[in-house]
Short mmCIF file of C-alpha atoms in Angstrom, two decimals:
data_model
loop_
_atom_site.label_atom_id
_atom_site.label_comp_id
_atom_site.label_asym_id
_atom_site.label_seq_id
_atom_site.Cartn_x
_atom_site.Cartn_y
_atom_site.Cartn_z
CA UNK X 1 0.67 -60.18 22.27
CA UNK X 2 3.02 -59.10 24.99
CA UNK X 3 3.77 -55.39 25.55
CA UNK X 4 7.43 -55.80 24.66
CA UNK X 5 6.48 -57.24 21.26
CA UNK X 6 5.03 -53.90 20.21
CA UNK X 7 7.26 -51.56 18.22
CA UNK X 8 8.45 -48.49 20.04
CA UNK X 9 6.64 -45.26 19.22
CA UNK X 10 8.23 -43.12 16.52
CA UNK X 11 9.81 -40.07 18.09
CA UNK X 12 11.14 -38.13 15.13
CA UNK X 13 9.58 -34.67 14.96
CA UNK X 14 8.70 -33.16 11.62
CA UNK X 15 8.76 -29.66 10.23
CA UNK X 16 11.94 -28.60 12.05
CA UNK X 17 14.96 -27.05 10.49
CA UNK X 18 17.80 -29.31 9.30
CA UNK X 19 19.86 -28.63 12.43
CA UNK X 20 17.53 -28.42 15.39
CA UNK X 21 19.92 -28.80 18.30
CA UNK X 22 17.66 -28.46 21.28
CA UNK X 23 18.34 -31.28 23.69
CA UNK X 24 15.74 -33.99 22.91
CA UNK X 25 13.09 -34.48 25.57
CA UNK X 26 12.74 -38.24 25.47
CA UNK X 27 9.26 -39.57 26.00
CA UNK X 28 8.83 -41.75 29.01
CA UNK X 29 6.76 -44.91 28.64
CA UNK X 30 6.30 -47.94 30.73
CA UNK X 31 8.86 -50.68 30.24
CA UNK X 32 8.15 -54.38 30.32
CA UNK X 33 8.47 -55.69 33.83
CA UNK X 34 11.57 -57.78 33.09
CA UNK X 35 14.21 -55.17 32.12
CA UNK X 36 15.65 -52.83 34.78
CA UNK X 37 14.58 -49.18 34.65
CA UNK X 38 18.01 -47.90 33.65
CA UNK X 39 19.43 -49.22 30.35
CA UNK X 40 22.74 -47.53 31.24
CA UNK X 41 23.27 -49.85 34.17
CA UNK X 42 26.54 -51.76 34.14
CA UNK X 43 26.49 -54.82 31.88
CA UNK X 44 26.36 -58.27 33.36
CA UNK X 45 29.96 -59.10 34.34
CA UNK X 46 29.62 -62.67 33.04
CA UNK X 47 27.92 -62.06 29.70
CA UNK X 48 28.60 -58.37 28.95
CA UNK X 49 24.87 -57.92 28.26
CA UNK X 50 22.57 -55.07 29.17
CA UNK X 51 18.96 -54.36 28.24
CA UNK X 52 18.32 -52.59 24.94
CA UNK X 53 17.95 -48.80 25.16
CA UNK X 54 15.58 -48.70 22.15
CA UNK X 55 12.63 -47.57 24.27
CA UNK X 56 14.52 -44.60 25.65
CA UNK X 57 15.90 -43.16 22.39
CA UNK X 58 14.99 -41.17 19.30
CA UNK X 59 14.52 -43.58 16.40
CA UNK X 60 15.68 -43.54 12.82
CA UNK X 61 13.47 -43.15 9.73
CA UNK X 62 10.52 -45.46 9.15
CA UNK X 63 10.00 -47.97 7.83
CA UNK X 64 12.73 -49.55 9.92
CA UNK X 65 14.91 -52.03 8.02
CA UNK X 66 13.88 -55.64 8.38
CA UNK X 67 17.20 -56.63 9.98
CA UNK X 68 16.78 -54.20 12.88
CA UNK X 69 15.84 -55.57 16.29
CA UNK X 70 13.27 -53.29 17.98
CA UNK X 71 11.86 -55.51 20.72
CA UNK X 72 12.14 -53.98 24.16
CA UNK X 73 13.12 -57.34 25.61
CA UNK X 74 16.29 -57.41 23.46
CA UNK X 75 19.74 -57.30 25.01
CA UNK X 76 22.85 -55.44 23.80
CA UNK X 77 26.24 -57.17 24.15
CA UNK X 78 29.49 -55.23 23.80
CA UNK X 79 31.86 -57.01 21.40
CA UNK X 80 34.77 -54.59 21.30
CA UNK X 81 36.05 -51.31 19.84
CA UNK X 82 35.91 -50.69 16.08
CA UNK X 83 37.61 -47.30 16.08
CA UNK X 84 39.06 -44.79 18.53
CA UNK X 85 39.25 -41.09 17.91
CA UNK X 86 39.86 -37.74 19.56
CA UNK X 87 36.17 -36.90 19.73
CA UNK X 88 34.38 -40.25 19.81
CA UNK X 89 34.93 -44.02 19.94
CA UNK X 90 32.97 -46.52 17.87
CA UNK X 91 32.06 -49.82 19.47
CA UNK X 92 30.61 -53.02 18.04
CA UNK X 93 27.42 -54.20 19.75
CA UNK X 94 25.21 -57.20 19.07
CA UNK X 95 21.51 -56.64 19.80
CA UNK X 96 19.63 -59.93 20.22
CA UNK X 97 16.31 -61.25 21.46
CA UNK X 98 16.98 -63.82 24.22
CA UNK X 99 15.99 -67.42 23.46
CA UNK X 100 15.72 -66.76 19.72
CA UNK X 101 18.13 -66.66 16.78
CA UNK X 102 17.24 -63.05 15.98
CA UNK X 103 20.08 -60.53 16.26
CA UNK X 104 21.83 -57.67 14.49
CA UNK X 105 25.18 -55.93 14.70
CA UNK X 106 25.35 -52.22 15.46
CA UNK X 107 28.11 -49.64 15.34
CA UNK X 108 27.73 -47.48 18.44
CA UNK X 109 29.41 -44.08 18.38
CA UNK X 110 29.98 -42.57 21.79
CA UNK X 111 31.15 -38.97 21.97
CA UNK X 112 33.68 -37.96 24.57
CA UNK X 113 32.74 -36.69 28.01
CA UNK X 114 32.76 -32.87 28.30
CA UNK X 115 36.15 -32.73 30.01
CA UNK X 116 37.81 -34.20 26.91
CA UNK X 117 38.78 -32.07 23.92
CA UNK X 118 36.18 -31.90 21.20
CA UNK X 119 36.51 -31.04 17.54
CA UNK X 120 39.39 -28.90 16.29
CA UNK X 121 38.36 -25.44 15.17
CA UNK X 122 34.74 -26.32 15.83
CA UNK X 123 33.50 -22.73 15.68
CA UNK X 124 33.43 -22.79 11.86
CA UNK X 125 31.34 -25.96 11.76
CA UNK X 126 28.88 -24.60 14.33
CA UNK X 127 27.98 -21.52 12.35
CA UNK X 128 24.39 -21.90 11.19
CA UNK X 129 23.63 -24.19 14.13
CA UNK X 130 22.21 -22.41 17.12
CA UNK X 131 20.09 -23.58 19.98
CA UNK X 132 17.14 -21.45 20.95
CA UNK X 133 18.18 -20.42 24.49
CA UNK X 134 20.72 -17.61 24.86
CA UNK X 135 22.14 -19.12 28.05
CA UNK X 136 23.16 -22.27 26.15
CA UNK X 137 24.58 -20.26 23.27
CA UNK X 138 26.75 -18.31 25.77
CA UNK X 139 27.89 -21.49 27.45
CA UNK X 140 28.85 -23.03 24.10
CA UNK X 141 30.70 -19.87 23.06
CA UNK X 142 32.71 -19.78 26.32
CA UNK X 143 33.30 -23.58 26.33
CA UNK X 144 32.14 -24.12 29.91
CA UNK X 145 31.68 -27.74 31.00
CA UNK X 146 27.98 -27.37 30.28
CA UNK X 147 28.70 -25.70 26.96
CA UNK X 148 31.04 -28.50 25.91
CA UNK X 149 28.32 -31.02 26.74
CA UNK X 150 25.92 -29.02 24.59
CA UNK X 151 28.44 -29.03 21.70
CA UNK X 152 28.87 -32.80 22.01
CA UNK X 153 25.10 -33.14 21.84
CA UNK X 154 25.06 -30.99 18.73
CA UNK X 155 27.61 -33.19 16.95
CA UNK X 156 25.56 -36.31 17.71
CA UNK X 157 22.26 -34.66 16.82
CA UNK X 158 23.59 -33.18 13.58
CA UNK X 159 25.03 -36.53 12.45
CA UNK X 160 21.80 -38.35 13.30
CA UNK X 161 19.68 -35.75 11.47
CA UNK X 162 21.86 -35.74 8.41
CA UNK X 163 21.97 -39.54 8.15
CA UNK X 164 18.19 -39.76 8.62
CA UNK X 165 17.60 -37.25 5.83
CA UNK X 166 20.11 -38.88 3.48
CA UNK X 167 18.58 -42.30 4.18
CA UNK X 168 15.16 -40.94 3.25
CA UNK X 169 16.59 -39.36 0.12
CA UNK X 170 18.25 -42.59 -0.93
CA UNK X 171 14.85 -44.30 -0.95
CA UNK X 172 13.86 -42.08 -3.92
CA UNK X 173 15.57 -41.34 -7.22
CA UNK X 174 18.74 -39.96 -5.61
CA UNK X 175 21.29 -42.55 -4.54
CA UNK X 176 23.73 -42.18 -1.70
CA UNK X 177 24.90 -45.00 0.57
CA UNK X 178 25.03 -44.15 4.29
CA UNK X 179 24.66 -46.33 7.38
CA UNK X 180 21.05 -46.50 8.68
CA UNK X 181 20.80 -44.31 11.81
CA UNK X 182 19.22 -46.67 14.31
CA UNK X 183 18.79 -44.44 17.34
CA UNK X 184 20.09 -41.37 19.19
CA UNK X 185 20.30 -41.19 22.93
CA UNK X 186 22.08 -38.16 24.35
CA UNK X 187 25.59 -38.26 22.91
CA UNK X 188 25.37 -41.94 21.89
CA UNK X 189 24.52 -42.70 18.26
CA UNK X 190 23.73 -46.25 17.17
CA UNK X 191 24.24 -47.01 13.49
CA UNK X 192 23.96 -49.87 11.06
CA UNK X 193 27.17 -51.90 11.08
CA UNK X 194 28.76 -51.82 7.65
CA UNK X 195 30.83 -54.94 7.20
CA UNK X 196 30.74 -58.71 7.48
CA UNK X 197 27.94 -59.69 9.90
CA UNK X 198 29.39 -63.17 10.38
CA UNK X 199 32.92 -62.17 11.37
CA UNK X 200 32.17 -58.67 12.74
CA UNK X 201 34.92 -57.30 10.47
CA UNK X 202 34.18 -53.74 9.38
CA UNK X 203 34.26 -52.75 5.70
CA UNK X 204 37.62 -51.31 4.72
CA UNK X 205 38.14 -47.57 4.32
CA UNK X 206 38.86 -46.27 0.88
CA UNK X 207 42.31 -45.22 2.10
CA UNK X 208 43.19 -48.86 2.75
CA UNK X 209 42.46 -50.00 -0.81
CA UNK X 210 44.56 -50.14 -3.97
CA UNK X 211 41.84 -50.39 -6.62
CA UNK X 212 42.63 -51.33 -10.18
CA UNK X 213 41.87 -48.76 -12.92
CA UNK X 214 38.30 -49.99 -13.56
CA UNK X 215 37.49 -50.06 -9.85
CA UNK X 216 39.04 -46.60 -9.39
CA UNK X 217 36.81 -45.12 -12.11
CA UNK X 218 33.73 -46.75 -10.64
CA UNK X 219 34.49 -45.52 -7.13
CA UNK X 220 35.10 -41.99 -8.43
CA UNK X 221 31.72 -42.04 -10.26
CA UNK X 222 29.98 -43.21 -7.06
CA UNK X 223 31.71 -40.48 -5.06
CA UNK X 224 30.73 -37.71 -7.50
CA UNK X 225 27.09 -38.90 -7.39
CA UNK X 226 27.19 -38.94 -3.57
CA UNK X 227 28.57 -35.40 -3.54
CA UNK X 228 25.82 -34.29 -5.87
CA UNK X 229 23.17 -35.78 -3.62
CA UNK X 230 24.73 -34.06 -0.59
CA UNK X 231 24.83 -30.74 -2.42
CA UNK X 232 21.22 -31.00 -3.58
CA UNK X 233 20.28 -31.61 0.03
CA UNK X 234 22.20 -28.48 1.04
CA UNK X 235 25.05 -30.30 2.72
CA UNK X 236 28.81 -30.40 2.62
CA UNK X 237 30.35 -33.31 4.47
CA UNK X 238 32.77 -30.95 6.19
CA UNK X 239 35.61 -33.42 6.74
CA UNK X 240 35.57 -35.68 3.71
CA UNK X 241 38.63 -37.85 3.08
CA UNK X 242 39.45 -41.44 2.04
CA UNK X 243 39.35 -42.30 5.75
CA UNK X 244 35.64 -41.67 6.14
CA UNK X 245 34.51 -43.48 3.05
CA UNK X 246 33.95 -47.21 3.32
CA UNK X 247 33.87 -49.69 0.42
CA UNK X 248 31.45 -52.55 1.10
CA UNK X 249 30.87 -55.12 -1.68
CA UNK X 250 31.86 -52.59 -4.28
CA UNK X 251 29.61 -49.87 -2.87
CA UNK X 252 31.02 -46.58 -1.56
CA UNK X 253 29.50 -45.71 1.82
CA UNK X 254 29.74 -42.21 3.30
CA UNK X 255 30.35 -42.17 7.12
CA UNK X 256 31.42 -39.78 9.87
CA UNK X 257 29.04 -36.88 9.46
CA UNK X 258 29.01 -35.04 12.83
CA UNK X 259 30.59 -31.95 11.33
CA UNK X 260 28.14 -31.84 8.41
CA UNK X 261 27.78 -28.27 7.15
CA UNK X 262 24.68 -26.49 5.83
CA UNK X 263 26.26 -24.87 2.77
CA UNK X 264 23.55 -22.20 2.64
CA UNK X 265 23.19 -21.21 6.31
CA UNK X 266 26.89 -21.41 7.11
CA UNK X 267 28.90 -18.50 5.62
CA UNK X 268 31.87 -20.84 5.27
CA UNK X 269 29.83 -23.57 3.63
CA UNK X 270 31.27 -23.17 0.11
CA UNK X 271 34.81 -23.28 1.56
CA UNK X 272 34.10 -26.52 3.41
CA UNK X 273 32.64 -28.01 0.21
CA UNK X 274 35.67 -26.93 -1.84
CA UNK X 275 38.02 -28.47 0.72
CA UNK X 276 36.11 -31.76 0.68
CA UNK X 277 36.45 -31.92 -3.09
CA UNK X 278 40.12 -30.98 -3.07
CA UNK X 279 41.03 -33.72 -0.58
CA UNK X 280 39.30 -36.57 -2.37
CA UNK X 281 40.28 -35.36 -5.85
CA UNK X 282 43.92 -35.39 -4.80
CA UNK X 283 43.65 -39.02 -3.56
CA UNK X 284 42.07 -40.23 -6.80
CA UNK X 285 44.55 -38.29 -8.97
CA UNK X 286 47.47 -39.77 -7.04
CA UNK X 287 46.16 -43.25 -7.88
CA UNK X 288 45.94 -42.67 -11.57
CA UNK X 289 42.76 -40.90 -12.60
CA UNK X 290 43.42 -38.20 -15.24
CA UNK X 291 43.77 -34.70 -13.76
CA UNK X 292 41.04 -33.28 -15.97
CA UNK X 293 38.60 -35.93 -14.77
CA UNK X 294 39.14 -35.09 -11.11
CA UNK X 295 39.66 -31.33 -11.45
CA UNK X 296 38.53 -29.93 -8.05
CA UNK X 297 37.58 -26.50 -9.42
CA UNK X 298 35.23 -27.94 -12.01
CA UNK X 299 33.57 -30.33 -9.58
CA UNK X 300 33.25 -27.69 -6.87
CA UNK X 301 31.51 -25.34 -9.29
CA UNK X 302 29.09 -28.07 -10.31
CA UNK X 303 28.28 -28.91 -6.69
CA UNK X 304 27.68 -25.22 -5.80
CA UNK X 305 25.20 -25.06 -8.67
CA UNK X 306 23.50 -28.19 -7.38
CA UNK X 307 23.19 -26.44 -3.99
CA UNK X 308 21.68 -23.38 -5.67
CA UNK X 309 24.61 -21.09 -4.84
CA UNK X 310 25.60 -20.34 -8.44
#
């Protein structure tokens, strides 16, 4: 067996708090002789390929899904931009093993460089998340260039940690659909692509759909169950809306979790949760669900009880 046929070592640490935002110290291991030392080197101008960065990243929960390519000899090919945003862009990447038919599509979320504006009103989201070193806390509070880079790292790390935990939870009795978090490397987060693997077309957002009454009721039931799972895990999404919910083959998928809030540790946690509920309840009510069925006050109270706050 060749070295690059071996799976990469698992790098997820255990026993840490939900938001451990220390900059990861990536383990350094020998690479196969074929790939270059730096996976961030410019892609081949003719093919758009570069060597996989799997060996140099923090990995998602095990067991890894069968569709995921983990060979170190794999190559990543940029296929285009799926979404642009103020804080991050999402790219479509195909990871494939050369000279085989094995490949997978990945959604790659790349947070902005520190000179670009980050999240609006981010101080509220960051409560309850603190790094251990006071110098870094001061830099983040004063929004120096170094501090902004630290904040960007926090958003990526928080999203990766939340998705990893929710993925683990979904393997048990609780059910919530989220993209599998493939790997985290600095401020770049690689995720399962949710959409048509043949065409590369992403699943539509809930906001794009006009579901019939039966579909609307089913999607609302899925959303309520997802919110219950989040609350039992101690989370509020923090920015929930029909624009960060995908519908793939009838399944509601929760995405865009960088601003995820610990509803217990963050003093504003219940307010973020109530806002999430209000936004999505308004959308469903506007499309025909009875007001009493989507009453935000009732659902918020139920979710706070699930989180142990009432």
